Short mmCIF file of C-alpha atoms and ligand atoms in Angstrom, two decimals:
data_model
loop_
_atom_site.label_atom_id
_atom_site.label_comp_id
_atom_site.label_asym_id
_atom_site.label_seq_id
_atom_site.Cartn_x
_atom_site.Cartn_y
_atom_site.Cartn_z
CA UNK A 1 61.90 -62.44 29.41
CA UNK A 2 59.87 -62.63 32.88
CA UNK A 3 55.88 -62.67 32.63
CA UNK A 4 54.75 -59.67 33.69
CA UNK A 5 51.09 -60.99 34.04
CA UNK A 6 49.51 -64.37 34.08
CA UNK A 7 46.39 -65.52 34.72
CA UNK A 8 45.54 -69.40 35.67
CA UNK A 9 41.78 -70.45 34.87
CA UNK A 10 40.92 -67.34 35.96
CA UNK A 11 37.37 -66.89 35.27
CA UNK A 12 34.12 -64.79 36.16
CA UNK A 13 30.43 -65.68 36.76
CA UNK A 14 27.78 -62.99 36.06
CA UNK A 15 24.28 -63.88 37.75
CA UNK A 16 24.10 -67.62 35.70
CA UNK A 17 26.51 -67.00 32.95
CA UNK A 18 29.90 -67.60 32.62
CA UNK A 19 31.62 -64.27 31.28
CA UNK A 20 35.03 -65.15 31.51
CA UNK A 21 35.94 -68.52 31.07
CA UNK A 22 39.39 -70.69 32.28
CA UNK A 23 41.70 -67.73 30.59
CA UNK A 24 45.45 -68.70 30.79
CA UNK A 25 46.80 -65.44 30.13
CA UNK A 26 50.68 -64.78 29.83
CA UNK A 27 52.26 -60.90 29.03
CA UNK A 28 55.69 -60.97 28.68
CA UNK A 29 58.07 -57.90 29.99
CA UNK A 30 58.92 -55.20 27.37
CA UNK A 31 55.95 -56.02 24.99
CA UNK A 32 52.22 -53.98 24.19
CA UNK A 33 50.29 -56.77 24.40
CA UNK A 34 46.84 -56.35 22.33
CA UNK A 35 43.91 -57.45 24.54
CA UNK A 36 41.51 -58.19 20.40
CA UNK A 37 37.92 -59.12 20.98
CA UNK A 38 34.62 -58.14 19.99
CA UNK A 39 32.81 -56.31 21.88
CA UNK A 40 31.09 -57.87 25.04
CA UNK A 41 34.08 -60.68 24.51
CA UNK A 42 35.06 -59.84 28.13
CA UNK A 43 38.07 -57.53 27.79
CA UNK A 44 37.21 -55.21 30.63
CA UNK A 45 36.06 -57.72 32.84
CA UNK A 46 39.18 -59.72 32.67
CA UNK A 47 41.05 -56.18 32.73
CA UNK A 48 39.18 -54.96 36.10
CA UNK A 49 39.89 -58.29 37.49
CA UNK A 50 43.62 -58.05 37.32
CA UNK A 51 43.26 -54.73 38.41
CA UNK A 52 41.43 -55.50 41.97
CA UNK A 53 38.43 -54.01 40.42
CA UNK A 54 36.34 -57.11 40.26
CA UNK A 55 36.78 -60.08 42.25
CA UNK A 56 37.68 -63.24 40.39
CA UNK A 57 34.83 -66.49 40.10
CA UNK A 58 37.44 -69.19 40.27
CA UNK A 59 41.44 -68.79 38.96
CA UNK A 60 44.29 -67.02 40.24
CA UNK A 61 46.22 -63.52 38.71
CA UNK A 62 49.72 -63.08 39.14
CA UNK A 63 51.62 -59.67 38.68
CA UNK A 64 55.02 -59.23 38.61
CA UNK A 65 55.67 -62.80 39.39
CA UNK A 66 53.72 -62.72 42.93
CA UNK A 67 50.46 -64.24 42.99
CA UNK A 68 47.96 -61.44 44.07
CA UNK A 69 45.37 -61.71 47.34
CA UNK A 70 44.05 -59.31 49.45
CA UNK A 71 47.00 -58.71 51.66
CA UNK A 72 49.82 -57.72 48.82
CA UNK A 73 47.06 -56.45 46.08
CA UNK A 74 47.80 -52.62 47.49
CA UNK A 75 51.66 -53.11 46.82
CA UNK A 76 51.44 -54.65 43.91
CA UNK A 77 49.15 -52.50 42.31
CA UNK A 78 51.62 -49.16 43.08
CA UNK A 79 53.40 -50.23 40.25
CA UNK A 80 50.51 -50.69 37.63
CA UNK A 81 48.76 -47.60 35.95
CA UNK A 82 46.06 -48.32 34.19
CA UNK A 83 42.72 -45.93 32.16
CA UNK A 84 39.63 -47.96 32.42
CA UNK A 85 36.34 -46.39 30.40
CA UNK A 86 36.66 -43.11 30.35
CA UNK A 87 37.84 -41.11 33.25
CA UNK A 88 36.06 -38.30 34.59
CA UNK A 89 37.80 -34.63 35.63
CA UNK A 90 37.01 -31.67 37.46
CA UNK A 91 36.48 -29.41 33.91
CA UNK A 92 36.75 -26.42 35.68
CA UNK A 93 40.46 -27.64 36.92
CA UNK A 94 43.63 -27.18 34.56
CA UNK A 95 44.72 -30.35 33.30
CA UNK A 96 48.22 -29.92 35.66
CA UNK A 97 45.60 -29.23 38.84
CA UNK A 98 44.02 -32.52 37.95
CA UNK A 99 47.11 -34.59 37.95
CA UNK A 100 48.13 -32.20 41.39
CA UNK A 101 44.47 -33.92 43.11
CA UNK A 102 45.42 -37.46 40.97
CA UNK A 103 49.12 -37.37 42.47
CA UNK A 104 48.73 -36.35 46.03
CA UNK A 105 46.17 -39.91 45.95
CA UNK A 106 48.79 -42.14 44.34
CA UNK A 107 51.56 -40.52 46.95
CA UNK A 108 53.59 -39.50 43.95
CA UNK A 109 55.70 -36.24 43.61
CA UNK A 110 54.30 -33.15 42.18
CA UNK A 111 57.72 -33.28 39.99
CA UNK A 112 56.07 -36.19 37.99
CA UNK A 113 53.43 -34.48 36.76
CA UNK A 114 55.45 -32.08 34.38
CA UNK A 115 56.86 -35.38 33.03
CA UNK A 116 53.83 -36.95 32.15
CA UNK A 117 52.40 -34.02 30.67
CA UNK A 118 55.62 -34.09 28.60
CA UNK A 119 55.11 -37.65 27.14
CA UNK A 120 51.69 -37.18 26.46
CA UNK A 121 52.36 -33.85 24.94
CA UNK A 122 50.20 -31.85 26.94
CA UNK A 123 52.33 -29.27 28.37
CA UNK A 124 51.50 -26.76 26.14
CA UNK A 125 47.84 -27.27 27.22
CA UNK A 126 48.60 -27.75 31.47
CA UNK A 127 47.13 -24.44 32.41
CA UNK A 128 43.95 -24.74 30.02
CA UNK A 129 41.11 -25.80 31.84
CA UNK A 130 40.16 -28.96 31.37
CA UNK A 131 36.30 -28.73 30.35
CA UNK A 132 38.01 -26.63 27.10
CA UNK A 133 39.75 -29.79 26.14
CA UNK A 134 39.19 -31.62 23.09
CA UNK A 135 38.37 -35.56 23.83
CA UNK A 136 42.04 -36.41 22.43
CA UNK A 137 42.92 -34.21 25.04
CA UNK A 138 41.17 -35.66 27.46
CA UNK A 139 42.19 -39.11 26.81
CA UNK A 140 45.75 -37.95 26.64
CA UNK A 141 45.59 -36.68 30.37
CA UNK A 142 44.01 -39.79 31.27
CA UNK A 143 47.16 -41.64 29.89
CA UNK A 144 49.31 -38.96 32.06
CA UNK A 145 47.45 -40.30 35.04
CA UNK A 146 48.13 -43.60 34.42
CA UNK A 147 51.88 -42.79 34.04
CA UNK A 148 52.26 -40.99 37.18
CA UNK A 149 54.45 -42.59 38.95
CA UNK A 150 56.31 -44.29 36.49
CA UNK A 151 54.85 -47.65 36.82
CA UNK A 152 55.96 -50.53 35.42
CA UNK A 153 52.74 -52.06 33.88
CA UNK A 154 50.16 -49.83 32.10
CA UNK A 155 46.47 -51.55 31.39
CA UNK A 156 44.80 -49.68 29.06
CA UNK A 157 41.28 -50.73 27.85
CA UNK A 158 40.26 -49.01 24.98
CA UNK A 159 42.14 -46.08 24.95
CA UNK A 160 41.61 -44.52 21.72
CA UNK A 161 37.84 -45.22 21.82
CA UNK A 162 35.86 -41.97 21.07
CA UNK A 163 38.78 -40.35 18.92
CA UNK A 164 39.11 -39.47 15.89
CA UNK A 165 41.65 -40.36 13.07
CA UNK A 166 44.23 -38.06 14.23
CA UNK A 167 44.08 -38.72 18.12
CA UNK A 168 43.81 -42.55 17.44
CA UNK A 169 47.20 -42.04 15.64
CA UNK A 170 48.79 -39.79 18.34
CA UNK A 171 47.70 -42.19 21.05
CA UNK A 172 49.27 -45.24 19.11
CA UNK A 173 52.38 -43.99 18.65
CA UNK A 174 52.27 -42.81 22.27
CA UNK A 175 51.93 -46.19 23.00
CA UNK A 176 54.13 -47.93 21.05
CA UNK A 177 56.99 -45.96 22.12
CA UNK A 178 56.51 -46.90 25.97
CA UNK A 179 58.31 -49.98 25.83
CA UNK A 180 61.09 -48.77 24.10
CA UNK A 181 61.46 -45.03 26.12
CA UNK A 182 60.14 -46.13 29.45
CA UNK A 183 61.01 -49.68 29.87
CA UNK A 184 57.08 -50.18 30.31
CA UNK A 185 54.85 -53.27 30.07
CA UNK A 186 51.79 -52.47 28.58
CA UNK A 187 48.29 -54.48 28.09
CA UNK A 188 45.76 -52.69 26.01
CA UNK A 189 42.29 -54.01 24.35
CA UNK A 190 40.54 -53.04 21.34
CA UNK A 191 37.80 -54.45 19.07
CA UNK A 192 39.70 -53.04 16.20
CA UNK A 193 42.21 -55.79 14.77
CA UNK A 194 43.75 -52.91 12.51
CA UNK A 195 44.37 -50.96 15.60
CA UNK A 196 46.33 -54.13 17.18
CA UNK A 197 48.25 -54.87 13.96
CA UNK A 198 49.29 -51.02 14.15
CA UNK A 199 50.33 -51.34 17.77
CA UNK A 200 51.10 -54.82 19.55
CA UNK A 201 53.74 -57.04 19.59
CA UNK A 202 52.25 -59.56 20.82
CA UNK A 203 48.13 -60.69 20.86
CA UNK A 204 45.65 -62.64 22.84
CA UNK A 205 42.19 -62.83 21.23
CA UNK A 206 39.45 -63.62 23.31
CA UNK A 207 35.76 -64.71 22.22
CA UNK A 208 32.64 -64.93 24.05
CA UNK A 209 34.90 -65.29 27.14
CA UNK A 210 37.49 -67.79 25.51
CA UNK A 211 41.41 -66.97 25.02
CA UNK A 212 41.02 -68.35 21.49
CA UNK A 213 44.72 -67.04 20.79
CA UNK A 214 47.31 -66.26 22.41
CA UNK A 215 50.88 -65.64 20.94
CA UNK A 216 53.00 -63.05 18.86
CA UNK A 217 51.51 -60.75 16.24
CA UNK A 218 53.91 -62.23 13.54
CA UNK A 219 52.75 -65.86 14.28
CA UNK A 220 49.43 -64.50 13.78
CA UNK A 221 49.97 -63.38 10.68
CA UNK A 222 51.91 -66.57 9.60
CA UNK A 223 48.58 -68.22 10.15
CA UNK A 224 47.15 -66.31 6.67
CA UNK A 225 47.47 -68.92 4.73
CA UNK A 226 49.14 -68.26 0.92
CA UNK A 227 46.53 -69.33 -1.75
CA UNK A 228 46.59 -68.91 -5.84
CA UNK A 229 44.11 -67.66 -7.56
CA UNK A 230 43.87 -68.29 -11.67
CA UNK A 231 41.56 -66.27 -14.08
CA UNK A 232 40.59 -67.90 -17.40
CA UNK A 233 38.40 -67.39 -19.91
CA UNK A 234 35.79 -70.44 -19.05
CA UNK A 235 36.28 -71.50 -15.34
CA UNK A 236 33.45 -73.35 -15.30
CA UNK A 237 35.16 -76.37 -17.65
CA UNK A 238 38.49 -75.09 -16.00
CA UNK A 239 37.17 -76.82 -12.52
CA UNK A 240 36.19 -80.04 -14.19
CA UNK A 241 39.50 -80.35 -15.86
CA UNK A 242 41.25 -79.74 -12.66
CA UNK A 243 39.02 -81.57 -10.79
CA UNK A 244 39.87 -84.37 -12.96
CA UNK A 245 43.54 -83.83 -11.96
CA UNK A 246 42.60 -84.10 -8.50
CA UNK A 247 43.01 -80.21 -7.97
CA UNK A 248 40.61 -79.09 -5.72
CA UNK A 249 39.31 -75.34 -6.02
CA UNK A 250 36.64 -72.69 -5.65
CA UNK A 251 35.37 -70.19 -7.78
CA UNK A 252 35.14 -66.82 -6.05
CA UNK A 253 34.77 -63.35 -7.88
CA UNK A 254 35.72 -64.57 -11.61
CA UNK A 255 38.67 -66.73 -9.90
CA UNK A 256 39.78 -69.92 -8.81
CA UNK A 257 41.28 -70.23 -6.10
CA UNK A 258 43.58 -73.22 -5.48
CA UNK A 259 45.40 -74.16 -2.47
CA UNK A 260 49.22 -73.21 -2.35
CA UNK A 261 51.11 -75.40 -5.12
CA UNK A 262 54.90 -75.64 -5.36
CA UNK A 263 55.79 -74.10 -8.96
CA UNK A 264 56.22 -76.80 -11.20
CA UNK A 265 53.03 -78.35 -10.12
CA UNK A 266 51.40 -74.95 -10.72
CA UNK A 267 53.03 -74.55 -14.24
CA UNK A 268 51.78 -78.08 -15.05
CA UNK A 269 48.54 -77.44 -14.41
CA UNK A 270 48.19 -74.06 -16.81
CA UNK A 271 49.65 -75.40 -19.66
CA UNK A 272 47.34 -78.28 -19.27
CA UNK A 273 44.92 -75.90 -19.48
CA UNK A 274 46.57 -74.33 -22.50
CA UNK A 275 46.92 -77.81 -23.97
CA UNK A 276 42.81 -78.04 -23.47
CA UNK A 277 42.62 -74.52 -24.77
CA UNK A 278 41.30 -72.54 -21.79
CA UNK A 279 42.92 -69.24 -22.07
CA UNK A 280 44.61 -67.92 -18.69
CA UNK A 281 44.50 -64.50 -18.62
CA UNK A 282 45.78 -63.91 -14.05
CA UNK A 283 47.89 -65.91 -12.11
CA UNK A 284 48.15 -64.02 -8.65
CA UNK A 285 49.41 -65.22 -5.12
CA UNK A 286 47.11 -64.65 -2.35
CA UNK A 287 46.86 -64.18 1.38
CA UNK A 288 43.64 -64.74 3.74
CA UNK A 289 43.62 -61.74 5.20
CA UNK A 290 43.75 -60.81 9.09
CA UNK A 291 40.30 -60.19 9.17
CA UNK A 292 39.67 -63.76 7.87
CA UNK A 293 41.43 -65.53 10.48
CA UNK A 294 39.47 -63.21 12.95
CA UNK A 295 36.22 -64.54 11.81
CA UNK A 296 37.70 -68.27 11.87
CA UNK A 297 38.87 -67.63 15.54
CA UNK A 298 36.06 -65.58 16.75
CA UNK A 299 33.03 -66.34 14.52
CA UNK A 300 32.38 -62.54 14.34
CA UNK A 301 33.13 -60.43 11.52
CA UNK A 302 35.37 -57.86 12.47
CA UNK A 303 35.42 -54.19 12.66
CA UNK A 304 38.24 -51.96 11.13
N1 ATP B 401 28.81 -55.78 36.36
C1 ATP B 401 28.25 -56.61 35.47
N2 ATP B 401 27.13 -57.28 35.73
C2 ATP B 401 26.56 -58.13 34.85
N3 ATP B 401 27.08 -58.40 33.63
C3 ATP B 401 28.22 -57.75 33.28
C4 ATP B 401 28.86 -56.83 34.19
N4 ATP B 401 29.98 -56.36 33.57
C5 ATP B 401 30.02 -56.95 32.35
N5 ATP B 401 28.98 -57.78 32.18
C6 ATP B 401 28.71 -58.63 30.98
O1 ATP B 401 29.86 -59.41 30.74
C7 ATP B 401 30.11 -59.51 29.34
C8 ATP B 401 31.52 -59.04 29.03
O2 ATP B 401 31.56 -57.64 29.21
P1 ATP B 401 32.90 -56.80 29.05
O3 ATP B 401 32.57 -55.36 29.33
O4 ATP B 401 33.98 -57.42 29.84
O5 ATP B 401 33.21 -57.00 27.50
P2 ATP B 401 34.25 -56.25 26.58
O6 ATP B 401 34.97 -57.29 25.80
O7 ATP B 401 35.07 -55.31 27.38
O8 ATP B 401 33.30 -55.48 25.59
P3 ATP B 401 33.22 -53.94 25.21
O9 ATP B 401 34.29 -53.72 24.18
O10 ATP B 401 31.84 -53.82 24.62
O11 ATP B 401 33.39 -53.16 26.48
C9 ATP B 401 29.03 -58.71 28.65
O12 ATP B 401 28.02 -59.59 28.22
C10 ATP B 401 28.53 -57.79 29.73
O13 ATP B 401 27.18 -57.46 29.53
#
C-alpha cells in the first residue's frame, strides 16, 4: 500500500507559539484515516497546510508520493477534494446550480454533478433551493463538492459538526463507503473518539500540536489493557491479604481491581480468600476503555 500523504517535521508557528509541532504524518491508500484531537489540538491547521491553505513553519508535505512546492501544488491538488469549516452557498441557487458555479471553477464536467448528487443522496433535493435546505443538507452538498471530479484524496475536517444524530449517521456511512465504492483516500478529523471508532481504519491522535499516535484503529484498541475486577464482602482486609501475597490492587466503586492474572493464579488467590473467609460475591474481566487511553495520550478528557 503506497502513502497517500506524509508529512516530515512539518510544523507551524503562530505569532510566538508553536501550533503544530515536528508531525510525521503517514495515510496509507484505500484507508479513512481519523484526524482525533481535542479541540484547538491543531487539526485544521495541519489540514489547511496540506491543502496549500497555510504555508508550512518548517517540514515538508508530500501527496501522492511527490513532495509539494509552489510549482506542482496546482497539479497536485486537482486530485484532492476536500470541505474545510463550513462552506458557504448562494441560498437562493438550487443545490445542482451551486455545483454548476463549483464545477465550471474546478474545470470539471457538468456530467459529474448528477453523480455526486447521487452519492450524497441529494438528487431528490437538486432543484430545491439551497437556503430551504436543512444543515445535513447542506453539509451533504458540501461533500458533493468535494467529490466533483472524482478525486483521489478527500480531506474532510469535521464534517458532521453541526448535525444532528441522524445526519451524523448518514454522513458516516457516506464516508465509510468511499474507499470501498470509489477507490478513495480519505483524511477526516473529529474531536469525537466515538465518531472515529465508528468510521476510521486507521488513527493519528494529535495533542496540543503533538502526533501522540499514529497507527491502526485495532492496535489502538489492543492498547485497552484487560484488568479483573473482584467484589467481596470486606475489601478492605481483602487488600491486606493480597497485598500480603504480593498482589497489587485498587479499590474502585465496591471493586478491586487487579492487574490481568493467568487463571490458575487468579483461582489461587479467591480460594485463599475463601480459605480466610472473605466471601466473593463478582469476578468480572475488564477493559480500560477508549476513552481512557484518550486521556492517557492526550491528558484531556474526551468528548462522546
Ligand atoms: N490564523 C491563526 N492565527 C493565530 N492562531 C491560530 C490561527 N489558526 C489557528 N490558530 C491557533 O492554533 C491552534 C490550533 O488551531 P486549530 O484550528 O488547528 O485546532 P483544531 O484541532 O482544528 O481545533 P478545533 O476542533 O477547535 O477547530 C489554536 O490554539 C488556534 O487558536
Amino acid at each position: 500500500m503506497s502513502d497517500i500523504i506524509t508529512t516530515t517535521g512539518l510544523c507551524k508557528q503562530y505569532g510566538k507559539v508553536l501550533r503544530v509541532k515536528d508531525l510525521d504524518l503517514k495515510v496509507q491508500e484505500g484507508v479513512v484515516y481519523g484526524f482525533l484531537g481535542p479541540n484547538g489540538a491543531g487539526k485544521s491547521t495541519t489540514m489547511k497546510m496540506i491543502l496549500g491553505l497555510a504555508r508550512p513553519t518548517a517540514g515538508t508535505i508530500a501527496v501522492f508520493g511527490k513532495e509539494v512546492n509552489s510549482r506542482n501544488r496546482l497539479s497536485i491538488l486537482k486530485d484532492v477534494g476536500s470541505l474545510i469549516e463550513s462552506p458557504s452557498y448562494y441560498g437562493h441557487l438550487t443545490g445542482a446550480e451551486n455545483l454548476r458555479i463549483i464545477s465550471t471553477l474546478k474545470g470539471v464536467q457538468d456530467k459529474d454533478i448528477d453523480r455526486v448528487l447521487q452519492i450524497v443522496r441529494l438528487e431528490n433535493h437538486k432543484e430545491k433551493k439551497v437556503g430551504q435546505y436543512s444543515m445535513g443538507m447542506k453539509q451533504r452538498l458540501g461533500l458533493a463538492c468535494a467529490l466533483l471530479g472524482n478525486p483521489k484524496l478527500l480531506i474532510l475536517d469535521e464534517p458532521t459538526n453541526g448535525l444532528d444524530p441522524a445526519g451524523i449517521q448518514e454522513m458516516r456511512e457516506l464516508i465509510c463507503s468511499l474507499p470501498q465504492q470509489y477507490g478513495m483516500t480519505v483524511m477526516v478529523s473529529s474531536h469525537l473518539l466515538s465518531e472515529i471508532d465508528q468510521m476510521a481504519t486507521n488513527v493519528g491522535i494529535i495533542s496540543r500540536g503533538e502526533l501522540v499516535f499514529q497507527d491502526s484503529l485495532s492496535t489502538l484498541h489492543e492498547k485497552s489493557r484487560p484488568s479483573i475486577a473482584v467484589r467481596t464482602l470486606n475489601n478492605e482486609a481483602a487488600v491486606k491479604i493480597l497485598d500480603e501475597q504480593g498482589v497489587s490492587c485498587r479499590t474502585q466503586d465496591g471493586y478491586l481491581l487487579l492487574s490481568k492474572l493467568a487463571d490458575n493464579e487468579l483461582a489461587g488467590y479467591i480460594s485463599l480468600l475463601f480459605d480466610r473467609h472473605i466471601g466473593v460475591v463478582r469476578i468480572e474481566e475488564r477493559r480500560e476503555s477508549l476513552e481512557d487511553i484518550f486521556l492517557e495520550l492526550t491528558g484531556t478528557a474526551v468528548s462522546l
